[in-house]
Short mmCIF file of C-alpha atoms in Angstrom, two decimals:
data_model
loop_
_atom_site.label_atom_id
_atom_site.label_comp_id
_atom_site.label_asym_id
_atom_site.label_seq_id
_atom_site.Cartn_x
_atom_site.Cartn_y
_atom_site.Cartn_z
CA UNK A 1051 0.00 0.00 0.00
CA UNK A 1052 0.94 3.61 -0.07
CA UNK A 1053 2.11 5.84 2.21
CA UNK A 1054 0.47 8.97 2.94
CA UNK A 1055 1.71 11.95 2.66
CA UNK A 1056 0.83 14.84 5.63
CA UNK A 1057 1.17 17.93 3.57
CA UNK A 1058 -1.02 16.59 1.11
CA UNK A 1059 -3.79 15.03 2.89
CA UNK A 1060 -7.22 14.58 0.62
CA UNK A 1061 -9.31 14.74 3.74
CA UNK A 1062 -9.36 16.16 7.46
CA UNK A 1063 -8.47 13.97 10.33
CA UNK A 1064 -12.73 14.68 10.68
CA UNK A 1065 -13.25 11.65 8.16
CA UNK A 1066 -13.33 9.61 11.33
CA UNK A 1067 -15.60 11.44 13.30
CA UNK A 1068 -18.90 10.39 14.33
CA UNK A 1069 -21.28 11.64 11.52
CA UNK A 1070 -23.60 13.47 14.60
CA UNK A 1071 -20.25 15.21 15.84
CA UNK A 1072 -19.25 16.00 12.21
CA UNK A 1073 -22.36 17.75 11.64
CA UNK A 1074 -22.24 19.45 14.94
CA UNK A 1075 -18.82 20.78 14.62
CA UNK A 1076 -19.65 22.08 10.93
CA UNK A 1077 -22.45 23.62 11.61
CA UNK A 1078 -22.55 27.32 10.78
CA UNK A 1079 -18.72 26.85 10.08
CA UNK A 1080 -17.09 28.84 6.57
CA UNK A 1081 -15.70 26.58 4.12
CA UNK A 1082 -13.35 28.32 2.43
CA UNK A 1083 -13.23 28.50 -1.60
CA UNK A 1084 -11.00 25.69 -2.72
CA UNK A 1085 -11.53 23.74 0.76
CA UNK A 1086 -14.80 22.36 -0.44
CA UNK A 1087 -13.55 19.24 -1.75
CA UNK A 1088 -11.54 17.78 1.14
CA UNK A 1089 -14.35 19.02 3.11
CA UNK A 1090 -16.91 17.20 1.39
CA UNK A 1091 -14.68 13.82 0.91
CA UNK A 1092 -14.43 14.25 5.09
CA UNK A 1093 -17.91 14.51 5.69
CA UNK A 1094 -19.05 11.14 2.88
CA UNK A 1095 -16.58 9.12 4.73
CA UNK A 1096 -17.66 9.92 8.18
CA UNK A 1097 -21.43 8.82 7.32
CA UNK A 1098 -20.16 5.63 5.66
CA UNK A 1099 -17.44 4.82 8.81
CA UNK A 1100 -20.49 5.97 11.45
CA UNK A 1101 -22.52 2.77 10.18
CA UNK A 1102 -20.17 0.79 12.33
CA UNK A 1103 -21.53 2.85 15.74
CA UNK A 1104 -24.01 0.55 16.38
CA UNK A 1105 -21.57 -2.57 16.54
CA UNK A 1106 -18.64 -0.08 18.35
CA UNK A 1107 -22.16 0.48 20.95
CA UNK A 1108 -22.42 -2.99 21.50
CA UNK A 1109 -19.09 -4.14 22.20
CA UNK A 1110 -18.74 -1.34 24.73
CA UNK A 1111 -21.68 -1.74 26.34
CA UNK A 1112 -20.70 -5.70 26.74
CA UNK A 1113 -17.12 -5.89 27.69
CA UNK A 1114 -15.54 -2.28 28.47
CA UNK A 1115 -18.70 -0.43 29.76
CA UNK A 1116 -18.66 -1.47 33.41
CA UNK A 1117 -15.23 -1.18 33.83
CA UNK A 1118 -14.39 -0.01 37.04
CA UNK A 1119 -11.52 3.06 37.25
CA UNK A 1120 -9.47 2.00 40.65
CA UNK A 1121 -7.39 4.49 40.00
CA UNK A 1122 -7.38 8.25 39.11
CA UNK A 1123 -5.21 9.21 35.83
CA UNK A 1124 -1.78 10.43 36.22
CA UNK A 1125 -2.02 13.74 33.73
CA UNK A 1126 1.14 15.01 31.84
CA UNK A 1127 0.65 18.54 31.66
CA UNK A 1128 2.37 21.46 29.66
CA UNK A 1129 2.08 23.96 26.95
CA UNK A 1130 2.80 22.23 23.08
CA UNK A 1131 6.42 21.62 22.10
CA UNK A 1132 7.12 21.55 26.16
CA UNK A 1133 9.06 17.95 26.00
CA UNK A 1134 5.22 16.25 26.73
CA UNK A 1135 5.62 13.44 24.55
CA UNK A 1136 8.66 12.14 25.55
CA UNK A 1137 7.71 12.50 28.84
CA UNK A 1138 4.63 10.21 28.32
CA UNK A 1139 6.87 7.48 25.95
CA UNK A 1140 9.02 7.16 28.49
CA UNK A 1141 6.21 6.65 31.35
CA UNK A 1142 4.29 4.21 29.16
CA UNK A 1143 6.91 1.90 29.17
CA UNK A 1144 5.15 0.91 32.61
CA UNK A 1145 2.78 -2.06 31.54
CA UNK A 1146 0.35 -0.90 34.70
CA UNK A 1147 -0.22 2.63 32.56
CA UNK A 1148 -3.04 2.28 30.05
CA UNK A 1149 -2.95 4.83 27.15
CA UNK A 1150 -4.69 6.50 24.33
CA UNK A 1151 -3.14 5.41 20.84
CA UNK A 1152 -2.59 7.35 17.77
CA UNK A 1153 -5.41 4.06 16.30
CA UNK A 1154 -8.02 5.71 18.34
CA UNK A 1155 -7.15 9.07 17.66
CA UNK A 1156 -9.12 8.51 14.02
CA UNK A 1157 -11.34 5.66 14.00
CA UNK A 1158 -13.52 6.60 16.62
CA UNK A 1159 -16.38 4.29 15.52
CA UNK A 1160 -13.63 1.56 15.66
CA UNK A 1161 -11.83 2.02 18.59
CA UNK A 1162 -13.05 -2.08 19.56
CA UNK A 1163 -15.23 -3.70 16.81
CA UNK A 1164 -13.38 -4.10 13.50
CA UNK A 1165 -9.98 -2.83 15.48
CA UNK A 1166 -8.06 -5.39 13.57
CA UNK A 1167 -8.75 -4.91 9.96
CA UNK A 1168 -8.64 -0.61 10.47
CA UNK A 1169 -5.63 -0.58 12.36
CA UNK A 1170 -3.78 -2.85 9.68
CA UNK A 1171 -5.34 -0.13 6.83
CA UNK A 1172 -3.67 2.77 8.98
CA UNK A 1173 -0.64 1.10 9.44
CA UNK A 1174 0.02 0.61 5.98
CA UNK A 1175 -0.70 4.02 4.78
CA UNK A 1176 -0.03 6.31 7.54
CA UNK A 1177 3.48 8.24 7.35
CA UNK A 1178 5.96 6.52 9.68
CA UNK A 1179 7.44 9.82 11.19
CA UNK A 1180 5.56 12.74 12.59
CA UNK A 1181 6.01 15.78 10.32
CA UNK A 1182 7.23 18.12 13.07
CA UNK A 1183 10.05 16.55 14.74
CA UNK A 1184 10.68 13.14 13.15
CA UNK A 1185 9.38 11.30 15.59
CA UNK A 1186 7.93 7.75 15.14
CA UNK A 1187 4.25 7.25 14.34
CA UNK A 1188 2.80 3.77 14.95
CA UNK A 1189 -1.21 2.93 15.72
CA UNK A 1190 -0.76 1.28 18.76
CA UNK A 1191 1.61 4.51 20.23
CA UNK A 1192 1.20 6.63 22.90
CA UNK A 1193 -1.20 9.96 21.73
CA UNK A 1194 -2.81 12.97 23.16
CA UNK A 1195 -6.65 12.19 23.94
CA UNK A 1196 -7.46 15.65 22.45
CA UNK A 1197 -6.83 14.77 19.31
CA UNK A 1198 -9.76 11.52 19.88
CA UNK A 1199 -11.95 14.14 21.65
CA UNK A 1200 -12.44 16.34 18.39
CA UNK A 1201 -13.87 12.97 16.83
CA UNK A 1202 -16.46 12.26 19.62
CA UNK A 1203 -17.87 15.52 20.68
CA UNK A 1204 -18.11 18.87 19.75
CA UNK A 1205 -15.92 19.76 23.40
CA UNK A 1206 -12.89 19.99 22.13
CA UNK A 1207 -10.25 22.98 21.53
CA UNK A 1208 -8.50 20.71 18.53
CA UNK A 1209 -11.39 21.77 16.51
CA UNK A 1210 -9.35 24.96 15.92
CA UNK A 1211 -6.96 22.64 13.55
CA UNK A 1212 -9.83 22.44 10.71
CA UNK A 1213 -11.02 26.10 11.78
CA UNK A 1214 -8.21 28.37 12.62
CA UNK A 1215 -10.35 31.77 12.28
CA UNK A 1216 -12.11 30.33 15.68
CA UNK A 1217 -9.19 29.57 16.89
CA UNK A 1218 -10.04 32.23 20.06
CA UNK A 1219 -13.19 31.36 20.49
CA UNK A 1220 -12.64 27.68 21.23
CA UNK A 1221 -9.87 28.59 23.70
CA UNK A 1222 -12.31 30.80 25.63
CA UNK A 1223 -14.59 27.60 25.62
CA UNK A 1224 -13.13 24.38 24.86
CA UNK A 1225 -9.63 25.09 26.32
CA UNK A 1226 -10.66 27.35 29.56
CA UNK A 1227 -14.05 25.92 30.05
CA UNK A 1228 -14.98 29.52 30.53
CA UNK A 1229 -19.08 29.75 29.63
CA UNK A 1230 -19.23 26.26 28.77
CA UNK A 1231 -22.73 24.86 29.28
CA UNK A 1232 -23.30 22.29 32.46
CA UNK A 1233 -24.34 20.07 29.77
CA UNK A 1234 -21.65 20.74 27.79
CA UNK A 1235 -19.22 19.68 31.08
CA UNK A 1236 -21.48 16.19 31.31
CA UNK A 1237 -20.59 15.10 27.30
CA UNK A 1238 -17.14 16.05 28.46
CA UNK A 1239 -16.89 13.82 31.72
CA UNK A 1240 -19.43 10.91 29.72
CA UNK A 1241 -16.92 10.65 26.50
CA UNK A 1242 -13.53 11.01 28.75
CA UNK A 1243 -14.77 8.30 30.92
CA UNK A 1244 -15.58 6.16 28.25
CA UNK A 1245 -11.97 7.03 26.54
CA UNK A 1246 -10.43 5.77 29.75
CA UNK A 1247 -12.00 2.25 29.67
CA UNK A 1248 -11.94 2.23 26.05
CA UNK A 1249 -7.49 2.76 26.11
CA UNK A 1250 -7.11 0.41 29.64
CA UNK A 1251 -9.33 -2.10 27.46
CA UNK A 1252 -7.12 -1.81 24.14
CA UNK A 1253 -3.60 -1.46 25.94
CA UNK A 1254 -4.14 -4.14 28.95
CA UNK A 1255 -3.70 -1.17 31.72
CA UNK A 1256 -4.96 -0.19 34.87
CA UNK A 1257 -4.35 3.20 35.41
CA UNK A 1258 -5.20 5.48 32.59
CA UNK A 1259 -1.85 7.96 31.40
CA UNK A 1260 -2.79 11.39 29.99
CA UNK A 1261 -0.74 13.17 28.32
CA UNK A 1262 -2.52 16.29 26.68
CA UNK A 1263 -1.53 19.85 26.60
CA UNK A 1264 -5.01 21.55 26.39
CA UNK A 1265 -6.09 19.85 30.01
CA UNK A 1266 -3.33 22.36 31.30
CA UNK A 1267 -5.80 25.08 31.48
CA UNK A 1268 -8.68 22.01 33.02
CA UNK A 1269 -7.05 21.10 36.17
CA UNK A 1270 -10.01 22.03 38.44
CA UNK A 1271 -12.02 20.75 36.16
CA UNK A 1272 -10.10 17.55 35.66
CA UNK A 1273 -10.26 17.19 39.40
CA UNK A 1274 -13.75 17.44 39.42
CA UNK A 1275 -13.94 14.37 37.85
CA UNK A 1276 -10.75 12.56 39.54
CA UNK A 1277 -9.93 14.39 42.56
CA UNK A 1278 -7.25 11.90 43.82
CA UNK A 1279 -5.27 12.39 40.01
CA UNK A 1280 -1.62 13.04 40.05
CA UNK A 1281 -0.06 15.82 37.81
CA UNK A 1282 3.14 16.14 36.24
CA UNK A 1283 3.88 19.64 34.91
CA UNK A 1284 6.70 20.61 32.10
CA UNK A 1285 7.84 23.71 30.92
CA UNK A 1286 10.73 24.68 28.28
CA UNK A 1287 12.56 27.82 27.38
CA UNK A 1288 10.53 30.04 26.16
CA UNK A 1289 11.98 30.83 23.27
CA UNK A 1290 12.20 27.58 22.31
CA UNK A 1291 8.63 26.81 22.69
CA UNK A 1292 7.75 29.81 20.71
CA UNK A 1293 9.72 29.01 17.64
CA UNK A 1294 9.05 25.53 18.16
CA UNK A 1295 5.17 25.71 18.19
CA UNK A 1296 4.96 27.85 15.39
CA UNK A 1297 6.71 25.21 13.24
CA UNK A 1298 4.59 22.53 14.36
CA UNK A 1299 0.86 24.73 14.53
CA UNK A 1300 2.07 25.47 11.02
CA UNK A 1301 2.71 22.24 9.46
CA UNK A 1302 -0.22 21.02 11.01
CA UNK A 1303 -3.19 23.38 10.17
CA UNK A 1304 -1.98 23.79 6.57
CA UNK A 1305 -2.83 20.23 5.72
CA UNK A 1306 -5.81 20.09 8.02
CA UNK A 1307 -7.55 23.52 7.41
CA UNK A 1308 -10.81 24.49 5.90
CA UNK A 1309 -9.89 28.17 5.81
CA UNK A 1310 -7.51 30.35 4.71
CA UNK A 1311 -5.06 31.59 7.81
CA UNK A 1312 -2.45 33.67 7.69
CA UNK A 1313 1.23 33.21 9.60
CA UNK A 1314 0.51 36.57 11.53
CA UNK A 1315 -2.64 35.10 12.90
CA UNK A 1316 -1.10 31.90 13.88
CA UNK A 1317 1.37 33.58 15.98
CA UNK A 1318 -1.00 35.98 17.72
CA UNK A 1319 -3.18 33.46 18.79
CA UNK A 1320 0.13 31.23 19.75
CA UNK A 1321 1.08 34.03 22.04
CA UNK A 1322 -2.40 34.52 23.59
CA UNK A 1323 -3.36 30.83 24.09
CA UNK A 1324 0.17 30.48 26.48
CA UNK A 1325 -0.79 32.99 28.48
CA UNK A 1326 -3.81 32.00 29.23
CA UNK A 1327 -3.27 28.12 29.45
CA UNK A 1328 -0.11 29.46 31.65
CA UNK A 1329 -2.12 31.74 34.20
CA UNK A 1330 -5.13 28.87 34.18
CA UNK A 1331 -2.49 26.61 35.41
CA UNK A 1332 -0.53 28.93 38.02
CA UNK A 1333 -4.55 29.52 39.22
CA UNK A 1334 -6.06 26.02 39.83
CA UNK A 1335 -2.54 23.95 40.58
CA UNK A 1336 -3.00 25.43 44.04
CA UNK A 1337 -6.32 23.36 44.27
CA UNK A 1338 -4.27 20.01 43.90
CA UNK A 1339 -3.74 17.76 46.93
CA UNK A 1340 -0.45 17.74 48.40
CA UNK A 1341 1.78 15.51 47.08
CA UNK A 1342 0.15 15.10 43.97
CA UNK A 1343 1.96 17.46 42.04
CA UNK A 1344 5.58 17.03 40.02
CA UNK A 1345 7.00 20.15 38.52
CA UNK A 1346 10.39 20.36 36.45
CA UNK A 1347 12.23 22.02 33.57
CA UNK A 1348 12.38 19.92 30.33
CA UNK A 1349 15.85 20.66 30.37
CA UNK A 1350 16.54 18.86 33.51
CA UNK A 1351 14.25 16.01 32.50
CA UNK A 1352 16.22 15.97 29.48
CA UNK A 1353 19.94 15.59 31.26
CA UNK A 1354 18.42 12.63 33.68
CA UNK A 1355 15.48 11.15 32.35
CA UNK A 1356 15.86 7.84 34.45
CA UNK A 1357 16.43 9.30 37.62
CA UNK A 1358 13.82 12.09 37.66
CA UNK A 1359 11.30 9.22 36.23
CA UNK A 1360 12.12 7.62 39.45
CA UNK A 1361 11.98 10.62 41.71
CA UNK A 1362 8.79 11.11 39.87
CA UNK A 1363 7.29 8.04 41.13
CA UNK A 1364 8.31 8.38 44.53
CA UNK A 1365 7.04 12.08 45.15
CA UNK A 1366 3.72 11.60 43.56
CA UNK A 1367 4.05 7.77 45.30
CA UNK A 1368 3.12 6.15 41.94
CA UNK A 1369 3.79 2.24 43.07
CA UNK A 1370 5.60 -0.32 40.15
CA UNK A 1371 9.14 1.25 39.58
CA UNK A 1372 10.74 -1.20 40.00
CA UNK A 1373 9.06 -3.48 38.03
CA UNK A 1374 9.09 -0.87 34.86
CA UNK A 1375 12.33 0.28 35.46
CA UNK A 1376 14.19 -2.01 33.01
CA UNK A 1377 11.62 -1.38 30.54
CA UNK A 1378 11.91 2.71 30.64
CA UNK A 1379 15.92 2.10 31.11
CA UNK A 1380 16.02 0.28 27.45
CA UNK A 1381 13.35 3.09 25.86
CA UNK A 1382 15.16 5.98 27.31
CA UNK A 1383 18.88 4.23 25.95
CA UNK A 1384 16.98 3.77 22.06
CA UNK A 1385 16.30 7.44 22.30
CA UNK A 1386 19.68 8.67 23.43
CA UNK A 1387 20.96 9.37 19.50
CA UNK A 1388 17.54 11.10 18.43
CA UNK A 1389 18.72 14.06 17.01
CA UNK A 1390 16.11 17.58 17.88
CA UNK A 1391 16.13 20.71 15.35
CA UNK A 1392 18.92 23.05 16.92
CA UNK A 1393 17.00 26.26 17.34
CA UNK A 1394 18.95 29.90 16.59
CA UNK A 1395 16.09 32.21 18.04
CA UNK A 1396 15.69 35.55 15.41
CA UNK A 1397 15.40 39.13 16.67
CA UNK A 1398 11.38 38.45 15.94
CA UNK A 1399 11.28 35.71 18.16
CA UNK A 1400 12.75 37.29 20.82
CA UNK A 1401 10.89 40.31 20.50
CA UNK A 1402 7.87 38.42 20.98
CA UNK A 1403 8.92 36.18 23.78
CA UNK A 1404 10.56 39.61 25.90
CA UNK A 1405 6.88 41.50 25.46
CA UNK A 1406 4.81 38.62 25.64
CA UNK A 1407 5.82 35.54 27.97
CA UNK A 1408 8.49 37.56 30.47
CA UNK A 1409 6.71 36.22 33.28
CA UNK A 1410 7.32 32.74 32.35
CA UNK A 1411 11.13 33.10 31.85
CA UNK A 1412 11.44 34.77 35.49
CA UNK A 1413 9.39 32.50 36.91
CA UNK A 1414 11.44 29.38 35.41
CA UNK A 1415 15.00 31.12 35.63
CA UNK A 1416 15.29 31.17 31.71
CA UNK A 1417 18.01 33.62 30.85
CA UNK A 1418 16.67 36.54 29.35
CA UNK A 1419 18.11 37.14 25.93
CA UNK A 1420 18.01 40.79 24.85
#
């Protein structure tokens, strides 16, 4: 079979959407001119994949439904581009972690009946590196639930990807919460729970590993629903994550979009969206029971990522180290040659990151570059 290519994707990611979330998240949405195709091709293939919802129903309802969640999650928090998914590789190598995979990211009428046959198709034609930072890109890998979330509700702030010009307005209410209806928060809690049991189900783990930036700016809502959870919390250089998120918002949306965006816009909103995610954070963390918080530079994670895994596990008093510690030892030794994009930050960059995100780069002891 062949392989996809990202930057030239016929369809949106939305292809695998439940038809009644399609049609909910395109309602009075602009298609721009010359979009119309890939939007239409999205939208037939997400009625014809949403005949399977009855089966997917079924086999929930029989075998994954009445799961029962022992434990809360353990949520990997942290703006995009913050060192989040290495973080949650490296943790996931712990067989007691369950997981959402990159498989259920798409075929959300699919996640259990017809698994098999789907997940062969996508791993045939899917690109085998990330387009951002060359990163592997299996079905069965580790993935941020946000990215499953745009497929099975309407809640979700990764809706911006397909319509950048709302890009502010879902932040306000899919990323914040803020004016979100009570009803709204209840499709929220009823599809995350049912992700949970879904990934334990499908990975063979007990306690469900999140790793997804937006649920930075959730935490007292997240603890609404899991009030024992444990939270680890990254950040990165500033600069860094500027430049970096750019690149990757970039080479995402431009394959994914159904309207015309410009660069300018992308990095207003970028700047915007951390400060708010950053003071929702520095807000709710203090609602967080003690001891159930982890905080570190990337950085440092970087230099030591075996030992702080461990000190990790004993602060937030995560039990099994031992046991996964050979396992996280070999990932973390496989990754040691991965070579990251060196960044050389432009006047532009810094300009922005000096006016914009100071606060974050006293805060974190960043040196200030002038």
């Amino acid at each position: 079979m062949f392989k996809l290519d990202f930057n030239k994707l016929p369809v949106t990611p939305l292809f695998g959407s439940r038809y009644s979330n399609f049609k909910t998240v395109c309602k009075n949405k602009t298609v721009d001119k010359g979009y119309n195709l890939k939007y239409n091709l999205s939208k037939g293939i997400s009625a014809l994949m949403s005949l399977t919802a009855p089966l997917e129903n079924a086999v929930y309802n029989k075998k994954v439904k009445n799961i029962e969640l022992k434990q809360d999650p353990v949520f990997i928090l942290g703006h995009w581009r913050s060192g989040t998914t290495f973080v949650h590789n490296v943790l996931s190598q712990d067989q007691n972690f369950g997981y959402n995979t990159t498989y259920q990211t798409i075929f959300s009428n699919q996640m259990l009946w017809g698994q098999k046959f789907f997940k062969y198709i996508m791993g045939n034609i899917m690109p085998d590196k990330r387009p951002t930072d060359n990163l592997e890109l299996m079905p069965d890998q580790p993935q941020e639930e946000e990215f499953t979330f745009s497929n099975v509700m309407p809640v979700s702030f990764y809706n911006f990807w397909f319509f950048p010009k709302q890009t502010m307005e879902y932040c306000e209410k899919y990323l914040l919460f803020n004016d979100i209806s009570e009803s709204e928060k209840a499709i929220f809690k009823e599809e995350f729970t049912r992700l949970i049991k879904t990934s334990l189900y499908n990975t063979g783990g007990k306690r469900f590993l999140s790793k997804n930036p937006p649920h930075t700016a959730r935490v007292k809502d997240l603890l609404e629903i899991f009030p024992n959870a444990k939270f680890i919390y990254l950040v990165r250089n500033p600069y860094t994550v500027f430049e970096s998120t750019r690149d990757f918002f970039s080479n995402v949306i431009k394959p994914l979009k159904l309207q015309e965006f410009s660069d300018d816009e992308l990095e207003r909103n970028i700047l915007q969206v951390y400060t708010k995610m950053y003071d929702a954070y520095e807000t709710d963390k203090k609602l967080i029971p003690k001891g159930n918080l982890y905080e570190m530079r990337f950085e440092d994670f970087e230099q030591a990522p075996f030992d702080i895994t461990k000190q990790i596990y004993e602060e937030l008093n995560i039990e099994g180290f031992e046991k996964a510690a050979s396992g996280i030892e070999k990932y973390i030794g496989k990754k040691k040659g991965h070579k990251k994009k060196a960044y050389k930050y432009n006047p532009d960059t810094i300009s922005k990151v000096n006016n914009n995100w100071r606060y974050a780069l006293d805060q974190w002891d960043y040196d200030l570059i002038q």
